[in-house]
Coordinates of C-alpha atoms in Angstrom, one line a residue:
M1 CA 99.5 80.8 62.9
K2 CA 98.9 84.3 60.7
K3 CA 97.0 85.3 64.1
Y4 CA 100.2 85.4 67.2
L5 CA 102.5 86.6 63.9
S6 CA 100.0 89.8 63.9
L7 CA 99.2 89.8 67.9
S8 CA 102.9 90.3 68.0
L9 CA 103.3 92.6 64.9
V10 CA 100.9 94.8 68.3
M11 CA 103.1 94.2 70.3
C12 CA 106.3 95.4 68.5
F13 CA 103.8 98.8 67.8
I14 CA 103.0 98.7 71.9
I15 CA 106.7 98.4 73.2
I16 CA 108.6 100.9 70.9
T17 CA 105.6 104.0 71.6
G18 CA 107.0 105.1 74.9
F19 CA 110.3 106.0 77.5
T20 CA 112.2 104.8 74.5
S21 CA 116.1 106.1 72.5
K22 CA 116.4 107.2 69.0
H23 CA 119.3 107.1 66.9
H24 CA 120.0 109.9 65.4
D25 CA 120.0 109.3 61.1
A26 CA 118.1 110.8 58.5
P27 CA 114.8 109.7 59.1
T28 CA 113.0 108.3 55.9
N29 CA 109.8 109.0 54.9
Y30 CA 107.4 106.4 54.5
Y31 CA 103.6 107.6 54.8
G32 CA 104.6 110.1 51.5
I33 CA 102.9 112.7 53.3
P34 CA 104.6 116.7 54.5
E35 CA 106.8 116.4 56.7
S36 CA 105.7 119.0 58.6
L37 CA 102.1 118.7 60.9
N38 CA 101.1 121.7 61.9
F39 CA 99.2 120.8 65.1
G40 CA 97.0 123.6 66.9
A41 CA 99.7 126.0 67.4
L42 CA 102.8 125.1 66.7
T43 CA 104.1 122.6 63.4
Y44 CA 106.3 119.6 63.4
N45 CA 108.5 118.2 61.3
L46 CA 109.7 114.7 61.0
S47 CA 111.7 113.6 63.3
W48 CA 112.0 110.2 63.5
S49 CA 110.7 107.4 61.4
S50 CA 111.3 103.4 61.7
H51 CA 110.3 99.9 59.7
P52 CA 111.7 97.2 61.8
N53 CA 109.8 94.1 59.8
D54 CA 107.2 94.4 57.3
N55 CA 104.2 95.8 58.4
Y56 CA 104.7 98.1 60.9
Y57 CA 105.1 102.0 60.5
K58 CA 106.1 104.2 63.3
Q59 CA 106.8 108.4 62.2
E60 CA 107.6 110.7 65.2
Y61 CA 107.7 115.0 64.9
I62 CA 108.5 117.4 66.4
P63 CA 108.6 120.5 66.6
K64 CA 112.5 122.9 65.8
D65 CA 114.0 123.8 68.6
N66 CA 112.8 119.8 70.7
E67 CA 115.1 117.7 70.1
V68 CA 113.8 113.9 69.1
D69 CA 115.5 112.1 73.0
N70 CA 114.6 115.9 75.4
F71 CA 111.3 116.4 73.6
K72 CA 108.5 119.0 74.8
D73 CA 105.2 118.3 72.6
M74 CA 105.8 114.9 69.3
V75 CA 103.0 114.5 67.3
L76 CA 103.2 110.2 65.8
I77 CA 101.7 108.2 63.5
D78 CA 101.8 104.5 63.6
F79 CA 100.7 102.0 60.8
I80 CA 101.0 98.5 61.4
K81 CA 99.5 95.8 58.7
T82 CA 97.6 93.9 60.8
D83 CA 93.2 91.9 60.2
L84 CA 93.3 91.4 63.6
P85 CA 90.7 94.1 64.9
V86 CA 92.0 97.7 66.9
S87 CA 90.5 96.7 69.9
T88 CA 93.7 93.6 69.8
A89 CA 95.9 96.9 70.0
V90 CA 93.8 98.8 72.4
D91 CA 93.9 96.0 74.9
A92 CA 97.8 95.5 74.3
Q93 CA 98.7 99.5 74.6
V94 CA 95.9 99.7 78.2
A95 CA 98.1 96.9 79.6
T96 CA 101.1 97.9 80.3
I97 CA 99.8 100.6 81.4
K98 CA 97.9 98.5 84.4
E99 CA 101.5 97.2 84.9
R100 CA 103.2 100.4 85.2
K101 CA 101.2 102.4 87.6
K102 CA 102.1 99.2 89.8
T103 CA 105.6 101.3 89.7
D104 CA 104.6 104.5 88.8
A105 CA 102.8 106.9 91.5
V106 CA 101.6 109.4 88.4
C107 CA 100.3 106.6 86.0
N108 CA 96.9 106.7 84.7
Y109 CA 94.7 106.7 81.3
Q110 CA 91.4 107.0 80.2
L111 CA 89.2 105.1 76.8
I112 CA 86.9 105.8 75.3
N113 CA 85.1 104.1 72.4
N114 CA 83.2 105.5 69.2
A115 CA 81.0 101.5 68.5
S116 CA 80.2 103.8 65.4
T117 CA 83.3 104.0 63.6
G118 CA 86.0 101.6 66.0
E119 CA 87.6 104.4 67.2
Y120 CA 88.5 104.5 70.0
I121 CA 90.8 107.7 71.7
L122 CA 93.4 106.3 75.0
D123 CA 94.7 109.4 77.0
F124 CA 96.7 108.3 79.5
I125 CA 100.1 109.4 81.9
M126 CA 103.7 108.1 83.1
S127 CA 106.6 109.7 84.0
Q128 CA 109.8 109.0 86.3
S129 CA 111.4 109.4 88.9
K130 CA 115.3 109.4 90.9
D131 CA 115.1 110.0 94.0
D132 CA 111.9 110.2 95.0
A133 CA 111.8 113.1 92.3
V134 CA 109.3 113.3 89.7
T135 CA 111.7 113.9 87.2
L136 CA 110.0 113.3 83.8
V137 CA 105.5 113.3 82.7
E138 CA 103.8 112.6 79.8
W139 CA 101.4 113.3 79.4
N140 CA 99.5 111.4 75.5
G141 CA 96.6 111.4 73.2
Y142 CA 96.1 108.6 71.4
L143 CA 93.1 108.3 68.3
Y144 CA 93.4 104.3 67.3
K145 CA 91.4 103.6 64.2
P146 CA 90.1 101.2 61.6
Y147 CA 92.4 101.6 58.4
T148 CA 93.1 101.9 54.8
D149 CA 95.9 103.8 52.9
K150 CA 95.9 104.0 49.6
S151 CA 97.4 102.0 47.7
G152 CA 94.8 99.1 50.3
H153 CA 97.0 98.2 52.5
K154 CA 94.1 97.3 55.8
G155 CA 95.0 97.9 59.4
V156 CA 95.1 100.0 63.6
L157 CA 96.4 103.9 62.4
L158 CA 97.1 105.4 65.6
F159 CA 97.5 109.7 65.4
G160 CA 99.2 110.1 68.8
I161 CA 100.4 113.5 70.2
S162 CA 102.1 113.8 73.3
H163 CA 103.3 116.2 76.5
R164 CA 106.8 116.4 78.2
A165 CA 107.1 118.1 81.4
Y166 CA 110.7 118.3 83.1
N167 CA 112.5 118.9 86.9
N168 CA 110.8 122.1 87.8
E169 CA 107.9 122.3 85.7
V170 CA 107.1 118.7 86.5
N171 CA 104.3 120.9 89.1
G172 CA 103.6 123.6 87.1
F173 CA 101.9 121.0 83.8
L174 CA 100.4 119.0 86.7
S175 CA 98.0 121.2 88.2
S176 CA 97.2 122.5 84.4
L177 CA 96.8 119.5 83.1
G178 CA 92.8 119.4 82.7
K179 CA 93.0 121.9 80.3
Y180 CA 95.6 120.8 79.1
R181 CA 93.9 118.1 78.6
H182 CA 90.4 119.2 77.4
D183 CA 92.2 121.2 74.8
Q184 CA 93.5 119.0 73.4
L185 CA 91.6 115.7 73.1
K186 CA 89.1 118.3 71.7
A187 CA 91.9 118.9 69.0
L188 CA 92.9 115.3 68.5
T189 CA 88.9 114.4 67.5
S190 CA 89.0 117.2 65.2
Y191 CA 91.9 117.2 63.7
E192 CA 91.9 116.2 60.4
I193 CA 94.5 112.9 59.8
P194 CA 96.8 113.1 56.7
Q195 CA 96.3 110.1 54.0
I196 CA 98.8 108.1 54.2
Q197 CA 100.2 105.8 51.1
I198 CA 102.9 103.7 52.2
Q199 CA 105.9 103.6 50.1

């Protein structure tokens, strides 16, 4: 029973990620970490958070000139308390991407596993279209790792970076994606993730 409960939480972990609208209440800092994070050349501020059940936490950060529902750049930190291996969360996310590929011609992904650390890096791209024209592309780089917070809670931590291009910016972003992706993944692998403590 516990295993099935944990698996359902992992699916929640996946479902809440992606093209979703957010409520605009003041965010709660569940992790006890700074509400501003620097990644690359940008400063990201805590903009939205969610704690839909006892075991799942999510915080999103965007630059001050971005909007929660129409951001261009985002950092996200998700944590789920679970005994399941990291691979379970990764496999669930990959399954949703494969399903999306059936209807999204832009959608694609690559997965890298570091067997020595148990970490995975999943990078993927997806899109939205209207009248056969792509109106939005979103590229994501997700680092999944086994994690124990400062209070001893064990589970899976996801640290992600996301970038969107809209309408007439789409073609330019897709043509420059190779270098952008390389630079962002390099920064992601060397980034020092803040040590969280569930509040």
